[in-house]
């Protein structure tokens, strides 16, 4: 956690994430945020699955953490919407 908090700006965070994650993991991370955004806007699981190109099982997992998790998705989506 401290490694992420120590990043001073977006460029440092990008460099850290690129070194830690594979390209596929970065894409998966971005897809999860997009799934959460679409679910928050009221799209059905099937609509989200079709748009992102994943199974409804994957969408269900994201929905679980979006609606029953610790609020991380909601806080992040709110901050992204403000920028």
PDB file of C-alpha atoms in Angstrom:
ATOM      1  CA  UNK A   1       0.000   0.000   0.000  1.00  0.00           C
ATOM      2  CA  UNK A   2       2.791   2.393   0.882  1.00  0.00           C
ATOM      3  CA  UNK A   3       4.320   1.941  -2.566  1.00  0.00           C
ATOM      4  CA  UNK A   4       1.140   3.304  -4.170  1.00  0.00           C
ATOM      5  CA  UNK A   5       0.803   6.139  -1.685  1.00  0.00           C
ATOM      6  CA  UNK A   6       4.427   7.138  -2.262  1.00  0.00           C
ATOM      7  CA  UNK A   7       3.766   7.996  -5.927  1.00  0.00           C
ATOM      8  CA  UNK A   8       3.903  11.761  -6.327  1.00  0.00           C
ATOM      9  CA  UNK A   9       1.930  12.024  -9.552  1.00  0.00           C
ATOM     10  CA  UNK A  10       0.164  10.162 -12.332  1.00  0.00           C
ATOM     11  CA  UNK A  11       3.409   9.547 -14.219  1.00  0.00           C
ATOM     12  CA  UNK A  12       5.009   7.805 -11.224  1.00  0.00           C
ATOM     13  CA  UNK A  13       1.864   5.752 -10.625  1.00  0.00           C
ATOM     14  CA  UNK A  14       1.770   4.712 -14.294  1.00  0.00           C
ATOM     15  CA  UNK A  15       5.403   3.627 -14.163  1.00  0.00           C
ATOM     16  CA  UNK A  16       4.840   1.611 -10.988  1.00  0.00           C
ATOM     17  CA  UNK A  17       1.734  -0.107 -12.331  1.00  0.00           C
ATOM     18  CA  UNK A  18       3.423  -0.877 -15.654  1.00  0.00           C
ATOM     19  CA  UNK A  19       6.324  -2.524 -13.832  1.00  0.00           C
ATOM     20  CA  UNK A  20       4.059  -4.464 -11.453  1.00  0.00           C
ATOM     21  CA  UNK A  21       1.366  -5.624 -13.862  1.00  0.00           C
ATOM     22  CA  UNK A  22       1.322  -7.309 -17.235  1.00  0.00           C
ATOM     23  CA  UNK A  23      -0.440  -5.542 -20.095  1.00  0.00           C
ATOM     24  CA  UNK A  24      -3.330  -8.022 -19.759  1.00  0.00           C
ATOM     25  CA  UNK A  25      -3.683  -7.225 -16.053  1.00  0.00           C
ATOM     26  CA  UNK A  26      -3.767  -3.491 -16.799  1.00  0.00           C
ATOM     27  CA  UNK A  27      -6.514  -4.064 -19.378  1.00  0.00           C
ATOM     28  CA  UNK A  28      -8.435  -6.225 -16.891  1.00  0.00           C
ATOM     29  CA  UNK A  29      -8.103  -3.512 -14.239  1.00  0.00           C
ATOM     30  CA  UNK A  30      -9.447  -0.879 -16.649  1.00  0.00           C
ATOM     31  CA  UNK A  31     -12.274  -3.196 -17.716  1.00  0.00           C
ATOM     32  CA  UNK A  32     -13.331  -3.710 -14.100  1.00  0.00           C
ATOM     33  CA  UNK A  33     -13.569   0.041 -13.561  1.00  0.00           C
ATOM     34  CA  UNK A  34     -15.597   0.378 -16.758  1.00  0.00           C
ATOM     35  CA  UNK A  35     -17.905  -2.449 -15.665  1.00  0.00           C
ATOM     36  CA  UNK A  36     -18.437  -0.732 -12.317  1.00  0.00           C
ATOM     37  CA  UNK A  37     -19.156   2.579 -14.070  1.00  0.00           C
ATOM     38  CA  UNK A  38     -21.734   0.983 -16.349  1.00  0.00           C
ATOM     39  CA  UNK A  39     -23.383  -0.928 -13.501  1.00  0.00           C
ATOM     40  CA  UNK A  40     -23.543   2.250 -11.435  1.00  0.00           C
ATOM     41  CA  UNK A  41     -25.365   3.904 -14.346  1.00  0.00           C
ATOM     42  CA  UNK A  42     -27.977   1.145 -14.317  1.00  0.00           C
ATOM     43  CA  UNK A  43     -26.915  -1.027 -17.248  1.00  0.00           C
ATOM     44  CA  UNK A  44     -27.902  -4.689 -17.035  1.00  0.00           C
ATOM     45  CA  UNK A  45     -25.316  -7.393 -16.449  1.00  0.00           C
ATOM     46  CA  UNK A  46     -25.848  -8.647 -19.997  1.00  0.00           C
ATOM     47  CA  UNK A  47     -25.391  -5.165 -21.496  1.00  0.00           C
ATOM     48  CA  UNK A  48     -22.155  -4.708 -19.556  1.00  0.00           C
ATOM     49  CA  UNK A  49     -20.887  -8.165 -20.521  1.00  0.00           C
ATOM     50  CA  UNK A  50     -21.624  -7.531 -24.201  1.00  0.00           C
ATOM     51  CA  UNK A  51     -20.031  -4.075 -24.203  1.00  0.00           C
ATOM     52  CA  UNK A  52     -16.816  -5.137 -22.432  1.00  0.00           C
ATOM     53  CA  UNK A  53     -16.586  -8.615 -23.956  1.00  0.00           C
ATOM     54  CA  UNK A  54     -16.642 -10.605 -20.721  1.00  0.00           C
ATOM     55  CA  UNK A  55     -18.970 -13.190 -19.211  1.00  0.00           C
ATOM     56  CA  UNK A  56     -21.893 -12.259 -17.000  1.00  0.00           C
ATOM     57  CA  UNK A  57     -20.075 -14.194 -14.252  1.00  0.00           C
ATOM     58  CA  UNK A  58     -17.266 -11.637 -14.395  1.00  0.00           C
ATOM     59  CA  UNK A  59     -19.785  -8.792 -14.299  1.00  0.00           C
ATOM     60  CA  UNK A  60     -21.461 -10.444 -11.304  1.00  0.00           C
ATOM     61  CA  UNK A  61     -18.136 -10.525  -9.446  1.00  0.00           C
ATOM     62  CA  UNK A  62     -17.550  -6.829 -10.098  1.00  0.00           C
ATOM     63  CA  UNK A  63     -21.143  -6.052  -9.101  1.00  0.00           C
ATOM     64  CA  UNK A  64     -20.659  -7.902  -5.825  1.00  0.00           C
ATOM     65  CA  UNK A  65     -17.722  -5.689  -4.858  1.00  0.00           C
ATOM     66  CA  UNK A  66     -19.414  -2.571  -6.222  1.00  0.00           C
ATOM     67  CA  UNK A  67     -22.599  -3.051  -4.208  1.00  0.00           C
ATOM     68  CA  UNK A  68     -21.368  -5.064  -1.208  1.00  0.00           C
ATOM     69  CA  UNK A  69     -17.691  -4.185  -0.945  1.00  0.00           C
ATOM     70  CA  UNK A  70     -15.889  -1.518   1.052  1.00  0.00           C
ATOM     71  CA  UNK A  71     -16.863   1.424  -1.165  1.00  0.00           C
ATOM     72  CA  UNK A  72     -13.635   1.616  -3.126  1.00  0.00           C
ATOM     73  CA  UNK A  73     -15.314   1.469  -6.521  1.00  0.00           C
ATOM     74  CA  UNK A  74     -17.840   4.176  -5.549  1.00  0.00           C
ATOM     75  CA  UNK A  75     -15.163   6.531  -4.196  1.00  0.00           C
ATOM     76  CA  UNK A  76     -12.934   6.029  -7.216  1.00  0.00           C
ATOM     77  CA  UNK A  77     -15.755   6.508  -9.720  1.00  0.00           C
ATOM     78  CA  UNK A  78     -16.866   9.660  -7.922  1.00  0.00           C
ATOM     79  CA  UNK A  79     -13.328  11.087  -8.049  1.00  0.00           C
ATOM     80  CA  UNK A  80     -12.918  10.171 -11.730  1.00  0.00           C
ATOM     81  CA  UNK A  81     -16.232  11.847 -12.544  1.00  0.00           C
ATOM     82  CA  UNK A  82     -15.094  15.085 -10.858  1.00  0.00           C
ATOM     83  CA  UNK A  83     -11.981  15.420 -13.026  1.00  0.00           C
TER      84      UNK A  83
END
